[in-house]
């Protein structure tokens, strides 16, 4: 490609082609000439073009059609329209359809050159941006299984990249289900220890002596039942990484031994006398507030500070909702494959529900919701029905379906009618209690009362089954009755048969 760029000129007038050819060639552009839209397109399809200068008025395929087709070949080609008439409409239409700019005939040479220079500049920028994005993607693709493009997750990725190569202790914080274990594994597999062991310690509720024997091993006869010597997890993790799944679970009495390994990289087996040296990288995760534990003297201060060398804080899912669609896609794919249901999609309504929800269980909860939906789905899409109750707790209001008659409608009448029906239904749902209805509609009681009067919605005495007529009124607070203008009966039903309101 020519250094200044390649420009395609499409014009049916020979003289215009010659003028533009001379002008652009002199500026150092590589110029291709076409005398019709068809010919221009053939060139655009055959070779890389940076910009095109296209005449609007041409017999056969006109300039706008050429513009559309060129954009189909390569969206990035900057198209400059040339119009004989200062017809703003055509120019605007062209811009809307993706033209870069337009020039009116007769044009000054400089005018064309300036517009073209800007156009080519933009083409360059777009290309550069794309390359940059590509790089970014490559950079993060090593975390292929950790999904997230939000700013918060990028910071996490950057931290992993920076911290992984060293042997420094890493503490990963974050609520349950935010991906702490995933991150721990990513740190290991991006470190020089990747080919060595990654050992997980689930300290759970093990009693301290059992936990210690797991961690440090024991010698023969260290305690009753220690018939054989045993290697501990630290020894197994030698040259690799050891991951403490919940560091807050390590009992106070085990903490000094842990601290010693962290500092000295050596320890003794239970009952042993020999120091064993290991080269391990310690990664710890927690979803508790270790600082608070330290204040409550459940975590040793020295251990606390030893742990806080490099910390990675994982955001809760509700703090990075923009990642939800991506995560959904990821899990749809994962569970779609497992269940032989490829190409499943979420309906926009279902996705909305997921975006609204706060996800106290974070990504784990989202993953479970998608797995369940995939397994239960029968069609090609996952709709709101397949979203579990707890996620759907958002109040849903379904607008009634309507058809617009060809002759149109009277907007004011229709909305007034809708308003009246809405109030009637709400009053019914509220057992006729205006105050409650106002709450349901999030209106001030006085406002609702005004509307009721305006729409001439009349209270009607409901015939109660037991013969008593005003059961509802009986439980009404006195204050509520005052609001109703002292009406004895608060039960309202559809005001059938009442006069049409004005
Ligand atoms: N960013 C993410 N991308 C893809 N999957 C994720 C992500 N974060 C978490 N997950 C998935 O969610 C589940 C929970 O993740 P993980 O076990 O790492 O969470 P955790 O923070 O260790 O939770 P806990 O504190 O309960 O142990 C796993 O199945 C994991 O694969
Ligand atoms: Mg975990």
PDB file of C-alpha atoms in Angstrom, residues 120-385:
ATOM      1  CA  UNK A 120      -7.382   8.903   5.966  1.00  0.00           C
ATOM      2  CA  UNK A 121      -6.295  10.005   9.404  1.00  0.00           C
ATOM      3  CA  UNK A 122      -9.478   8.570  10.841  1.00  0.00           C
ATOM      4  CA  UNK A 123      -8.980   5.298   8.975  1.00  0.00           C
ATOM      5  CA  UNK A 124      -5.533   5.040  10.566  1.00  0.00           C
ATOM      6  CA  UNK A 125      -6.866   5.720  14.039  1.00  0.00           C
ATOM      7  CA  UNK A 126      -9.571   3.118  13.697  1.00  0.00           C
ATOM      8  CA  UNK A 127      -7.017   0.547  12.574  1.00  0.00           C
ATOM      9  CA  UNK A 128      -4.633   1.415  15.390  1.00  0.00           C
ATOM     10  CA  UNK A 129      -7.390   1.171  17.952  1.00  0.00           C
ATOM     11  CA  UNK A 130      -8.352  -2.214  16.690  1.00  0.00           C
ATOM     12  CA  UNK A 131      -4.777  -3.432  16.969  1.00  0.00           C
ATOM     13  CA  UNK A 132      -4.593  -2.142  20.507  1.00  0.00           C
ATOM     14  CA  UNK A 133      -7.767  -3.905  21.493  1.00  0.00           C
ATOM     15  CA  UNK A 134      -6.449  -7.082  19.930  1.00  0.00           C
ATOM     16  CA  UNK A 135      -3.322  -6.797  22.066  1.00  0.00           C
ATOM     17  CA  UNK A 136      -5.360  -6.275  25.174  1.00  0.00           C
ATOM     18  CA  UNK A 137      -7.364  -9.357  24.399  1.00  0.00           C
ATOM     19  CA  UNK A 138      -4.222 -11.401  23.895  1.00  0.00           C
ATOM     20  CA  UNK A 139      -2.871 -10.081  27.132  1.00  0.00           C
ATOM     21  CA  UNK A 140      -5.929 -11.240  29.029  1.00  0.00           C
ATOM     22  CA  UNK A 141      -6.612 -14.434  27.129  1.00  0.00           C
ATOM     23  CA  UNK A 142      -4.278 -16.294  29.477  1.00  0.00           C
ATOM     24  CA  UNK A 143      -7.095 -15.893  31.976  1.00  0.00           C
ATOM     25  CA  UNK A 144      -9.581 -17.369  29.550  1.00  0.00           C
ATOM     26  CA  UNK A 145     -11.564 -19.027  32.302  1.00  0.00           C
ATOM     27  CA  UNK A 146     -11.841 -15.869  34.397  1.00  0.00           C
ATOM     28  CA  UNK A 147     -14.513 -13.897  32.651  1.00  0.00           C
ATOM     29  CA  UNK A 148     -14.663 -10.144  32.981  1.00  0.00           C
ATOM     30  CA  UNK A 149     -13.963  -7.022  31.005  1.00  0.00           C
ATOM     31  CA  UNK A 150     -14.967  -4.457  33.593  1.00  0.00           C
ATOM     32  CA  UNK A 151     -12.444  -1.976  34.862  1.00  0.00           C
ATOM     33  CA  UNK A 152     -12.388  -3.758  38.219  1.00  0.00           C
ATOM     34  CA  UNK A 153     -11.549  -7.110  36.654  1.00  0.00           C
ATOM     35  CA  UNK A 154      -8.874  -5.580  34.440  1.00  0.00           C
ATOM     36  CA  UNK A 155      -7.189  -4.297  37.551  1.00  0.00           C
ATOM     37  CA  UNK A 156      -7.324  -7.814  38.938  1.00  0.00           C
ATOM     38  CA  UNK A 157      -5.779  -9.214  35.753  1.00  0.00           C
ATOM     39  CA  UNK A 158      -3.032  -6.598  35.815  1.00  0.00           C
ATOM     40  CA  UNK A 159      -2.229  -7.444  39.398  1.00  0.00           C
ATOM     41  CA  UNK A 160      -2.045 -11.145  38.577  1.00  0.00           C
ATOM     42  CA  UNK A 161       0.326 -10.432  35.710  1.00  0.00           C
ATOM     43  CA  UNK A 162       2.552  -8.333  37.945  1.00  0.00           C
ATOM     44  CA  UNK A 163       2.526 -10.555  40.988  1.00  0.00           C
ATOM     45  CA  UNK A 164       2.569 -14.036  39.467  1.00  0.00           C
ATOM     46  CA  UNK A 165       6.298 -14.285  38.656  1.00  0.00           C
ATOM     47  CA  UNK A 166       7.505 -13.615  42.205  1.00  0.00           C
ATOM     48  CA  UNK A 167       7.394 -15.872  45.249  1.00  0.00           C
ATOM     49  CA  UNK A 168       5.654 -13.284  47.409  1.00  0.00           C
ATOM     50  CA  UNK A 169       2.666 -14.292  49.467  1.00  0.00           C
ATOM     51  CA  UNK A 170      -0.624 -13.222  47.941  1.00  0.00           C
ATOM     52  CA  UNK A 171      -3.841 -12.646  49.832  1.00  0.00           C
ATOM     53  CA  UNK A 172      -7.063 -12.737  47.824  1.00  0.00           C
ATOM     54  CA  UNK A 173     -10.104 -11.100  49.377  1.00  0.00           C
ATOM     55  CA  UNK A 174     -13.697 -11.079  48.200  1.00  0.00           C
ATOM     56  CA  UNK A 175     -17.161 -12.304  49.048  1.00  0.00           C
ATOM     57  CA  UNK A 176     -18.077 -15.929  48.614  1.00  0.00           C
ATOM     58  CA  UNK A 177     -18.377 -16.944  44.971  1.00  0.00           C
ATOM     59  CA  UNK A 178     -16.385 -14.047  43.520  1.00  0.00           C
ATOM     60  CA  UNK A 179     -13.749 -16.339  42.047  1.00  0.00           C
ATOM     61  CA  UNK A 180     -10.977 -16.363  44.638  1.00  0.00           C
ATOM     62  CA  UNK A 181      -9.970 -19.919  43.883  1.00  0.00           C
ATOM     63  CA  UNK A 182      -9.967 -19.241  40.152  1.00  0.00           C
ATOM     64  CA  UNK A 183      -7.635 -16.318  40.707  1.00  0.00           C
ATOM     65  CA  UNK A 184      -5.372 -18.381  42.953  1.00  0.00           C
ATOM     66  CA  UNK A 185      -5.044 -20.968  40.193  1.00  0.00           C
ATOM     67  CA  UNK A 186      -4.399 -18.271  37.602  1.00  0.00           C
ATOM     68  CA  UNK A 187      -1.571 -16.883  39.721  1.00  0.00           C
ATOM     69  CA  UNK A 188      -0.027 -20.311  39.956  1.00  0.00           C
ATOM     70  CA  UNK A 189      -0.371 -21.122  36.285  1.00  0.00           C
ATOM     71  CA  UNK A 190       1.102 -17.781  35.275  1.00  0.00           C
ATOM     72  CA  UNK A 191       4.094 -18.270  37.546  1.00  0.00           C
ATOM     73  CA  UNK A 192       7.365 -20.115  36.896  1.00  0.00           C
ATOM     74  CA  UNK A 193       5.928 -22.825  39.185  1.00  0.00           C
ATOM     75  CA  UNK A 194       3.144 -23.621  36.725  1.00  0.00           C
ATOM     76  CA  UNK A 195       4.410 -27.129  35.999  1.00  0.00           C
ATOM     77  CA  UNK A 196       4.664 -27.985  39.705  1.00  0.00           C
ATOM     78  CA  UNK A 197       1.984 -28.804  42.248  1.00  0.00           C
ATOM     79  CA  UNK A 198      -0.879 -26.532  43.232  1.00  0.00           C
ATOM     80  CA  UNK A 199      -2.052 -27.801  46.605  1.00  0.00           C
ATOM     81  CA  UNK A 200      -5.269 -26.618  48.188  1.00  0.00           C
ATOM     82  CA  UNK A 201      -5.736 -26.568  51.949  1.00  0.00           C
ATOM     83  CA  UNK A 202      -9.346 -26.675  53.057  1.00  0.00           C
ATOM     84  CA  UNK A 203      -8.819 -25.987  56.699  1.00  0.00           C
ATOM     85  CA  UNK A 204     -12.577 -26.198  57.232  1.00  0.00           C
ATOM     86  CA  UNK A 205     -13.361 -27.337  60.763  1.00  0.00           C
ATOM     87  CA  UNK A 206     -10.478 -29.715  61.250  1.00  0.00           C
ATOM     88  CA  UNK A 207      -9.264 -29.915  64.848  1.00  0.00           C
ATOM     89  CA  UNK A 208      -5.854 -28.239  65.144  1.00  0.00           C
ATOM     90  CA  UNK A 209      -3.763 -31.411  65.568  1.00  0.00           C
ATOM     91  CA  UNK A 210      -5.285 -33.060  62.518  1.00  0.00           C
ATOM     92  CA  UNK A 211      -4.850 -29.878  60.493  1.00  0.00           C
ATOM     93  CA  UNK A 212      -1.196 -29.667  61.560  1.00  0.00           C
ATOM     94  CA  UNK A 213      -0.527 -33.257  60.701  1.00  0.00           C
ATOM     95  CA  UNK A 214      -2.073 -32.575  57.282  1.00  0.00           C
ATOM     96  CA  UNK A 215       0.026 -29.479  56.751  1.00  0.00           C
ATOM     97  CA  UNK A 216       3.354 -30.594  58.141  1.00  0.00           C
ATOM     98  CA  UNK A 217       3.152 -34.371  58.112  1.00  0.00           C
ATOM     99  CA  UNK A 218       4.301 -36.526  60.968  1.00  0.00           C
ATOM    100  CA  UNK A 219       6.968 -39.027  61.855  1.00  0.00           C
ATOM    101  CA  UNK A 220       6.308 -42.635  62.722  1.00  0.00           C
ATOM    102  CA  UNK A 221       4.846 -42.890  66.208  1.00  0.00           C
ATOM    103  CA  UNK A 222       4.162 -39.174  66.527  1.00  0.00           C
ATOM    104  CA  UNK A 223       0.772 -40.038  67.981  1.00  0.00           C
ATOM    105  CA  UNK A 224      -1.381 -43.117  68.419  1.00  0.00           C
ATOM    106  CA  UNK A 225      -2.199 -44.417  64.983  1.00  0.00           C
ATOM    107  CA  UNK A 226       0.847 -42.817  63.328  1.00  0.00           C
ATOM    108  CA  UNK A 227       2.101 -46.181  62.161  1.00  0.00           C
ATOM    109  CA  UNK A 228       3.863 -44.783  59.114  1.00  0.00           C
ATOM    110  CA  UNK A 229       5.635 -41.485  58.589  1.00  0.00           C
ATOM    111  CA  UNK A 230       3.618 -39.110  56.405  1.00  0.00           C
ATOM    112  CA  UNK A 231       4.497 -36.171  54.200  1.00  0.00           C
ATOM    113  CA  UNK A 232       2.442 -33.054  54.776  1.00  0.00           C
ATOM    114  CA  UNK A 233       0.933 -30.707  52.201  1.00  0.00           C
ATOM    115  CA  UNK A 234       3.853 -28.304  52.482  1.00  0.00           C
ATOM    116  CA  UNK A 235       6.244 -31.009  51.398  1.00  0.00           C
ATOM    117  CA  UNK A 236       3.948 -32.016  48.563  1.00  0.00           C
ATOM    118  CA  UNK A 237       3.796 -28.430  47.425  1.00  0.00           C
ATOM    119  CA  UNK A 238       7.578 -28.052  47.274  1.00  0.00           C
ATOM    120  CA  UNK A 239       8.590 -25.941  44.219  1.00  0.00           C
ATOM    121  CA  UNK A 240       4.895 -25.292  43.625  1.00  0.00           C
ATOM    122  CA  UNK A 241       2.155 -23.247  45.304  1.00  0.00           C
ATOM    123  CA  UNK A 242       0.021 -23.919  48.353  1.00  0.00           C
ATOM    124  CA  UNK A 243      -3.417 -22.348  48.527  1.00  0.00           C
ATOM    125  CA  UNK A 244      -5.186 -21.704  51.837  1.00  0.00           C
ATOM    126  CA  UNK A 245      -8.802 -21.625  50.814  1.00  0.00           C
ATOM    127  CA  UNK A 246      -9.971 -19.763  53.917  1.00  0.00           C
ATOM    128  CA  UNK A 247      -7.065 -18.484  55.888  1.00  0.00           C
ATOM    129  CA  UNK A 248      -9.430 -17.153  58.552  1.00  0.00           C
ATOM    130  CA  UNK A 249     -10.112 -20.751  59.558  1.00  0.00           C
ATOM    131  CA  UNK A 250      -6.576 -21.433  60.777  1.00  0.00           C
ATOM    132  CA  UNK A 251      -6.823 -21.803  64.556  1.00  0.00           C
ATOM    133  CA  UNK A 252      -4.848 -19.437  66.724  1.00  0.00           C
ATOM    134  CA  UNK A 253      -2.601 -22.194  68.008  1.00  0.00           C
ATOM    135  CA  UNK A 254      -1.579 -23.300  64.503  1.00  0.00           C
ATOM    136  CA  UNK A 255      -0.819 -19.761  63.378  1.00  0.00           C
ATOM    137  CA  UNK A 256       2.749 -19.528  64.772  1.00  0.00           C
ATOM    138  CA  UNK A 257       3.780 -22.653  62.859  1.00  0.00           C
ATOM    139  CA  UNK A 258       2.310 -21.270  59.691  1.00  0.00           C
ATOM    140  CA  UNK A 259       4.077 -17.996  60.270  1.00  0.00           C
ATOM    141  CA  UNK A 260       7.363 -19.821  60.649  1.00  0.00           C
ATOM    142  CA  UNK A 261       7.008 -21.524  57.266  1.00  0.00           C
ATOM    143  CA  UNK A 262       6.135 -18.225  55.704  1.00  0.00           C
ATOM    144  CA  UNK A 263       9.193 -16.540  57.146  1.00  0.00           C
ATOM    145  CA  UNK A 264      11.801 -19.268  57.247  1.00  0.00           C
ATOM    146  CA  UNK A 265      10.433 -21.601  54.581  1.00  0.00           C
ATOM    147  CA  UNK A 266      11.082 -24.442  56.947  1.00  0.00           C
ATOM    148  CA  UNK A 267       9.152 -26.541  59.458  1.00  0.00           C
ATOM    149  CA  UNK A 268       9.232 -29.827  61.330  1.00  0.00           C
ATOM    150  CA  UNK A 269       6.995 -32.828  60.893  1.00  0.00           C
ATOM    151  CA  UNK A 270       4.826 -33.583  63.903  1.00  0.00           C
ATOM    152  CA  UNK A 271       6.960 -35.460  66.396  1.00  0.00           C
ATOM    153  CA  UNK A 272      10.042 -34.828  64.285  1.00  0.00           C
ATOM    154  CA  UNK A 273      13.337 -33.144  65.192  1.00  0.00           C
ATOM    155  CA  UNK A 274      14.589 -32.358  61.744  1.00  0.00           C
ATOM    156  CA  UNK A 275      13.958 -29.066  59.964  1.00  0.00           C
ATOM    157  CA  UNK A 276      12.569 -29.542  56.506  1.00  0.00           C
ATOM    158  CA  UNK A 277      13.216 -26.828  53.952  1.00  0.00           C
ATOM    159  CA  UNK A 278      10.639 -26.133  51.280  1.00  0.00           C
ATOM    160  CA  UNK A 279      10.300 -23.699  48.424  1.00  0.00           C
ATOM    161  CA  UNK A 280       6.629 -22.874  48.246  1.00  0.00           C
ATOM    162  CA  UNK A 281       4.568 -19.934  47.195  1.00  0.00           C
ATOM    163  CA  UNK A 282       1.745 -19.218  49.589  1.00  0.00           C
ATOM    164  CA  UNK A 283      -1.581 -17.980  48.264  1.00  0.00           C
ATOM    165  CA  UNK A 284      -4.327 -17.343  50.783  1.00  0.00           C
ATOM    166  CA  UNK A 285      -7.974 -16.429  50.322  1.00  0.00           C
ATOM    167  CA  UNK A 286     -10.495 -15.058  52.733  1.00  0.00           C
ATOM    168  CA  UNK A 287     -14.011 -13.708  52.770  1.00  0.00           C
ATOM    169  CA  UNK A 288     -13.830 -12.510  56.342  1.00  0.00           C
ATOM    170  CA  UNK A 289     -12.490  -9.267  57.688  1.00  0.00           C
ATOM    171  CA  UNK A 290      -9.051 -10.292  58.911  1.00  0.00           C
ATOM    172  CA  UNK A 291      -8.421  -6.914  60.448  1.00  0.00           C
ATOM    173  CA  UNK A 292     -11.437  -7.371  62.653  1.00  0.00           C
ATOM    174  CA  UNK A 293     -10.255 -10.891  63.519  1.00  0.00           C
ATOM    175  CA  UNK A 294      -6.946  -9.391  64.528  1.00  0.00           C
ATOM    176  CA  UNK A 295      -8.671  -6.850  66.742  1.00  0.00           C
ATOM    177  CA  UNK A 296     -10.686  -9.634  68.309  1.00  0.00           C
ATOM    178  CA  UNK A 297      -7.434 -11.528  68.805  1.00  0.00           C
ATOM    179  CA  UNK A 298      -8.468 -14.418  66.667  1.00  0.00           C
ATOM    180  CA  UNK A 299      -5.712 -13.681  64.156  1.00  0.00           C
ATOM    181  CA  UNK A 300      -2.144 -12.985  65.214  1.00  0.00           C
ATOM    182  CA  UNK A 301      -0.878  -9.574  64.326  1.00  0.00           C
ATOM    183  CA  UNK A 302       2.382 -10.859  62.833  1.00  0.00           C
ATOM    184  CA  UNK A 303       0.509 -13.308  60.641  1.00  0.00           C
ATOM    185  CA  UNK A 304      -1.865 -10.555  59.561  1.00  0.00           C
ATOM    186  CA  UNK A 305       1.006  -8.399  58.323  1.00  0.00           C
ATOM    187  CA  UNK A 306       2.841 -11.345  56.763  1.00  0.00           C
ATOM    188  CA  UNK A 307      -0.236 -12.079  54.724  1.00  0.00           C
ATOM    189  CA  UNK A 308      -0.686  -8.527  53.505  1.00  0.00           C
ATOM    190  CA  UNK A 309       2.268  -8.377  51.169  1.00  0.00           C
ATOM    191  CA  UNK A 310       0.279  -8.354  47.950  1.00  0.00           C
ATOM    192  CA  UNK A 311      -3.484  -8.282  48.139  1.00  0.00           C
ATOM    193  CA  UNK A 312      -6.012  -8.819  45.398  1.00  0.00           C
ATOM    194  CA  UNK A 313      -9.544  -7.696  46.191  1.00  0.00           C
ATOM    195  CA  UNK A 314     -12.201  -9.284  44.007  1.00  0.00           C
ATOM    196  CA  UNK A 315     -15.257  -7.146  43.332  1.00  0.00           C
ATOM    197  CA  UNK A 316     -18.713  -8.453  44.154  1.00  0.00           C
ATOM    198  CA  UNK A 317     -20.730  -9.243  41.049  1.00  0.00           C
ATOM    199  CA  UNK A 318     -23.174  -6.406  41.799  1.00  0.00           C
ATOM    200  CA  UNK A 319     -20.211  -4.014  41.512  1.00  0.00           C
ATOM    201  CA  UNK A 320     -19.445  -5.190  37.986  1.00  0.00           C
ATOM    202  CA  UNK A 321     -22.841  -5.827  36.501  1.00  0.00           C
ATOM    203  CA  UNK A 322     -21.537  -4.912  33.062  1.00  0.00           C
ATOM    204  CA  UNK A 323     -19.825  -8.314  33.069  1.00  0.00           C
ATOM    205  CA  UNK A 324     -23.073 -10.222  33.544  1.00  0.00           C
ATOM    206  CA  UNK A 325     -23.893 -10.672  29.823  1.00  0.00           C
ATOM    207  CA  UNK A 326     -20.400 -12.022  29.191  1.00  0.00           C
ATOM    208  CA  UNK A 327     -20.596 -14.414  32.134  1.00  0.00           C
ATOM    209  CA  UNK A 328     -24.029 -15.569  30.997  1.00  0.00           C
ATOM    210  CA  UNK A 329     -22.651 -16.312  27.544  1.00  0.00           C
ATOM    211  CA  UNK A 330     -19.757 -18.217  29.083  1.00  0.00           C
ATOM    212  CA  UNK A 331     -21.973 -20.395  31.280  1.00  0.00           C
ATOM    213  CA  UNK A 332     -24.550 -20.921  28.514  1.00  0.00           C
ATOM    214  CA  UNK A 333     -21.759 -22.289  26.397  1.00  0.00           C
ATOM    215  CA  UNK A 334     -20.311 -24.397  29.206  1.00  0.00           C
ATOM    216  CA  UNK A 335     -23.582 -26.007  30.266  1.00  0.00           C
ATOM    217  CA  UNK A 336     -24.948 -26.047  26.730  1.00  0.00           C
ATOM    218  CA  UNK A 337     -22.091 -28.349  25.731  1.00  0.00           C
ATOM    219  CA  UNK A 338     -22.511 -30.517  28.791  1.00  0.00           C
ATOM    220  CA  UNK A 339     -26.202 -30.969  28.112  1.00  0.00           C
ATOM    221  CA  UNK A 340     -26.083 -31.182  24.318  1.00  0.00           C
ATOM    222  CA  UNK A 341     -28.035 -27.954  24.035  1.00  0.00           C
ATOM    223  CA  UNK A 342     -25.799 -25.743  21.922  1.00  0.00           C
ATOM    224  CA  UNK A 343     -26.773 -22.232  20.805  1.00  0.00           C
ATOM    225  CA  UNK A 344     -29.153 -21.570  23.684  1.00  0.00           C
ATOM    226  CA  UNK A 345     -29.930 -17.908  24.141  1.00  0.00           C
ATOM    227  CA  UNK A 346     -31.488 -15.766  26.831  1.00  0.00           C
ATOM    228  CA  UNK A 347     -34.508 -13.638  25.959  1.00  0.00           C
ATOM    229  CA  UNK A 348     -33.962  -9.908  26.595  1.00  0.00           C
ATOM    230  CA  UNK A 349     -36.538 -10.113  29.398  1.00  0.00           C
ATOM    231  CA  UNK A 350     -34.642 -12.889  31.151  1.00  0.00           C
ATOM    232  CA  UNK A 351     -31.341 -11.042  30.798  1.00  0.00           C
ATOM    233  CA  UNK A 352     -32.969  -7.932  32.268  1.00  0.00           C
ATOM    234  CA  UNK A 353     -33.950  -9.907  35.339  1.00  0.00           C
ATOM    235  CA  UNK A 354     -30.379 -11.099  35.786  1.00  0.00           C
ATOM    236  CA  UNK A 355     -29.085  -7.549  35.397  1.00  0.00           C
ATOM    237  CA  UNK A 356     -31.506  -6.209  37.989  1.00  0.00           C
ATOM    238  CA  UNK A 357     -30.662  -8.751  40.661  1.00  0.00           C
ATOM    239  CA  UNK A 358     -27.985  -8.134  43.263  1.00  0.00           C
ATOM    240  CA  UNK A 359     -26.345 -11.596  43.368  1.00  0.00           C
ATOM    241  CA  UNK A 360     -25.451 -12.097  47.023  1.00  0.00           C
ATOM    242  CA  UNK A 361     -23.866 -15.435  46.009  1.00  0.00           C
ATOM    243  CA  UNK A 362     -21.919 -13.679  43.243  1.00  0.00           C
ATOM    244  CA  UNK A 363     -20.655 -15.574  40.180  1.00  0.00           C
ATOM    245  CA  UNK A 364     -21.303 -18.954  41.785  1.00  0.00           C
ATOM    246  CA  UNK A 365     -24.982 -18.082  42.159  1.00  0.00           C
ATOM    247  CA  UNK A 366     -25.184 -16.828  38.578  1.00  0.00           C
ATOM    248  CA  UNK A 367     -23.499 -19.991  37.348  1.00  0.00           C
ATOM    249  CA  UNK A 368     -26.037 -22.131  39.225  1.00  0.00           C
ATOM    250  CA  UNK A 369     -28.942 -20.137  37.816  1.00  0.00           C
ATOM    251  CA  UNK A 370     -27.704 -20.622  34.258  1.00  0.00           C
ATOM    252  CA  UNK A 371     -26.971 -24.310  34.764  1.00  0.00           C
ATOM    253  CA  UNK A 372     -30.473 -24.862  36.096  1.00  0.00           C
ATOM    254  CA  UNK A 373     -32.042 -22.912  33.234  1.00  0.00           C
ATOM    255  CA  UNK A 374     -30.051 -24.858  30.631  1.00  0.00           C
ATOM    256  CA  UNK A 375     -31.041 -28.194  32.111  1.00  0.00           C
ATOM    257  CA  UNK A 376     -34.714 -27.253  32.379  1.00  0.00           C
ATOM    258  CA  UNK A 377     -34.995 -25.492  29.018  1.00  0.00           C
ATOM    259  CA  UNK A 378     -36.959 -27.166  26.269  1.00  0.00           C
ATOM    260  CA  UNK A 379     -36.740 -24.607  23.457  1.00  0.00           C
ATOM    261  CA  UNK A 380     -34.018 -22.568  21.813  1.00  0.00           C
ATOM    262  CA  UNK A 381     -34.326 -19.712  24.289  1.00  0.00           C
ATOM    263  CA  UNK A 382     -34.319 -19.251  28.026  1.00  0.00           C
ATOM    264  CA  UNK A 383     -37.106 -16.930  29.069  1.00  0.00           C
ATOM    265  CA  UNK A 384     -38.182 -15.316  32.323  1.00  0.00           C
ATOM    266  CA  UNK A 385     -40.020 -18.457  33.396  1.00  0.00           C
TER     267      UNK A 385
END
